[in-house]
Amino acid sequence: MKNTDSISHVTGKSIYLDDIPVQKGTLHSAVFGSPVAHGKITKLDISKAEAVEGVVKVITYKDITGENQIGGIVEDEPLFAEDEVHFHGMPIALVVAKNETIARKAVGLISAEIKEHEVIIDPREAKEKGHLLIPPRTFKMGDVTQAWEKCEYIFEGTVESGGQEHLYIETQGAYAVPMENGCIKIYSSTQGPTAVQKTVAKVLGVAMHKIEVDVNRLGGGFGGKEDQASAYASMAALAVKVLGKPVKLCLHRHDDIRMTGKRHPYSSDFKIGLSKDLKILAYQTTLYQNGGAATDLSPAIMERTLFHSTNCYFVPNTEVTVFSCKTNLPPNTAFRGFGAPQGAFVIESAISKAALELNVPKKVIQQKNFLNENDEFQYGQIATGVNIGKCLSTLYQKYPIEKLEKEVEEFNSKNHTIKKGFSLMPICFGISFTKTPMNQARALVHIYQDGSIGISTGAIEMGQGVNTKMIQVAARIFSVNTSRIKVESTNTTRVANTSPTAASSGADLNGNATRIACEALLERLKKTASEMLKCSINDITIKDEAVYNKNVKTDIKWAQLVDKAFLDRVCLTENGHYATPIIHFDKTKEKGHPFAYHVYGIAATVVTLDCIRGIYEFDKVLIVHDFGNSINPTIDLGQIEGALIQGIGWMTMEEIAFAKDGRLLSNSLSTYKVPDIYSVPKVVDCTFLEAEGPELAVMRSKAVGEPPFLYGMGAFFAIQNAILAFNPKYKPDFDAPFTPEKVLLRLYS
Ligand code: MTE
Ligand code: LUZ
Ligand code: MOS
């Protein structure tokens, strides 16, 4: 099935937040953010801004009717700064005006006198000074201390990985409209409508039922709107509460890039020990997560780093510790992969280091240490459905990998200023929110009298195609044409208490809820059919919109059956509830079974490096990925491609630069380089692994949103190998992103 949004997208008719027609009298707003990264506000002068013709009010924390608190996990983040600011761009005030131009102009007239404090942007420095967002956590298996003695080889090193700007095409924003009796309806560009509802209710000091959140679709989220959309929705809603008029807030790109959090940069130390036959016996790592100025989702991201710190390898003795460090950056947040890429990058670096030092191909060490069926992860879960080995063998079957490697060698022997590099990047990603209670979802399914169907779930469509998948689930259960089915906007009044659409589990959770609702409705319709045909309900099936009795087609059609059921006063609405079975986790022991299943895959990457200029191009990325029984191969392939390129961007060109004073230097697309059509690999090919999907994946179609982001790491190691082919004296280091500047320095180091 084609993505249901494809036609409206290409004809420009898809409706995003800024396309919603505004009511007469709607006011517009803009945020005044802190001009310094850390300090005490001694004076805030809003008088000049308020005097501007067309400005209605400048709202500050003083106008908050509930709590000035938006922290979702830890209550440590005010909506508006009171007397202290903790990051550059931290919201201090909201100017509300007749139009956006006036609001933005007035923002420039606000002045704040701030006594500046010391600014810390480095996570290790923060840790040294005791600035942690939450206590550190450690995952352990076996005993590393004892294991070192048994190791033939031990290597140590440090690894850096940088932040990443989400760069969703649609910036953060919300449109809040007053309803009767103090209720407010909010259109928000959020992955978490319930998070918005809950946060707004708290900031305004009203019950959640007074707040209705509605989301049609997002122009991308990538994690950036899992939590951080709530702040902007709260500002708009607060302005509605104070002024009684509809208020809209859409961040300009510059403000969005400056004020919102990004992927967490990590700085890490590792120690890896191998036996003589290259089995990894012990792995110990300490990771310093740069959390920014407030906790936001950092504890959950820390947790996923811990879970994925050994990627797809079995390491009998493991000890991993993460420190979540408080710095004066905007609070860092969810970003595709959610801490897993940062964790996996460290063990991949450690294995690379071992391989280079021992002068053996990295793939030999990788392969020798792949997880096997029934191996234990360091968090206690027993690995089942492991097919990383099968991904590798399929890669060699489907693609001439050996030939490719030879070609790279031959090319390098013949060329002096241009070198090629090859890498293999295997991945393993756990599916489920690591916080077990979040793994639940609901779907409200209506069958209308004419036989058409409307589905509401908690899932947010952000380009990943979840709405299309919901339609496919319902179409399969009912065996009706997909054109009969529509997915409604995501709305907290229709589907309440939703988890954000995140953790790649949007389709699994909401799809299973949809399945459950549809199955219940189908049973009722079958009963009606059996009454019409005076036969047993067990003999009834529905296939391609027709009713069958003992597999014999009758002349009763879907629409007719629905009509009869309605006349018989059968309920044609059902609410399906799904909670992932089996999963659990005990934080006191750091052991359990947190994931419904794991996603595996492997990518081979070839890069061509210009050794005069330090610039590079990717010739090929060849992937074997485990989709299970993909419900929509076209959409899933799009997810692979998008995630791969996003991962390559993170590893190569996307460099976030902060000045020492905490000001973001890479604050626009002229200074922050993201992959474009010219930087994508010349060939990207993906083979679908032949494997039966797990029962806990919706229709056995595995979650796909985040895992392929990790393939991008192959780019880093391919470049590293190309540098080594040119400069054998280069002592490999691990400092992503591998920008052309850094590459050039290493070519001649
Ligand atoms: N694809 C597009 N086009 N846009 C997005 O914002 N977000 C990614 C991924 N793919 C995203 C995307 C992230 S971070 C997640 S968690 C999943 O989609 C969420 O959707 P799913 O759970 O339905 O896969
Ligand atoms: N969000 C979250 C996530 O709250 N918990 C998770 O485990 C997670 N994983 C990936 C992305 N977002
Ligand atoms: Mo994705 S980082 O789980 O929104």
XYZ file of C-alpha atoms and ligand atoms in Angstrom, residues 168 191 218-224 226 335-337 459-466 469 501-508 639 646 703-706, ligand 1:
60
model
C 12.641 18.516 11.571
C 5.046 13.395 19.466
C 4.221 16.516 12.186
C 6.743 17.688 9.668
C 9.219 15.394 11.405
C 9.994 14.857 15.055
C 12.963 12.476 15.303
C 12.613 12.579 19.088
C 12.880 16.359 19.289
C 8.848 13.727 22.368
C 16.947 11.787 19.129
C 16.481 8.709 16.951
C 18.343 5.920 18.694
C 0.115 7.284 17.335
C 1.480 10.451 15.781
C 2.162 10.550 12.069
C 5.501 12.289 11.595
C 6.497 10.999 8.193
C 7.288 7.462 9.320
C 4.050 6.110 7.866
C 2.347 4.926 11.037
C 0.283 0.905 8.850
C 5.078 8.025 19.570
C 8.667 7.026 20.166
C 11.008 4.141 20.889
C 10.148 2.874 17.380
C 7.129 1.245 18.950
C 4.363 3.456 17.583
C 3.221 0.885 15.060
C 3.591 -2.095 17.424
C 12.929 4.357 7.093
C 20.767 10.738 9.316
C 9.714 -1.960 14.427
C 11.978 -0.060 12.066
C 12.131 3.638 13.013
C 15.358 3.936 14.960
N 10.651 9.124 10.113
C 10.262 10.337 9.671
N 10.001 10.506 8.375
N 10.134 11.393 10.527
C 10.415 11.263 11.869
O 10.295 12.226 12.619
N 11.164 9.750 13.677
C 11.930 8.551 14.001
C 11.404 7.354 13.219
N 11.281 7.687 11.834
C 10.840 9.983 12.351
C 10.922 8.926 11.412
C 11.909 8.211 15.405
S 12.983 8.991 16.435
C 11.066 7.257 15.911
S 11.110 6.822 17.524
C 10.097 6.561 15.058
O 10.118 7.030 13.715
C 8.705 6.758 15.639
O 7.711 6.208 14.874
P 7.306 4.666 14.954
O 7.308 4.283 16.383
O 5.958 4.644 14.358
O 8.339 3.937 14.160
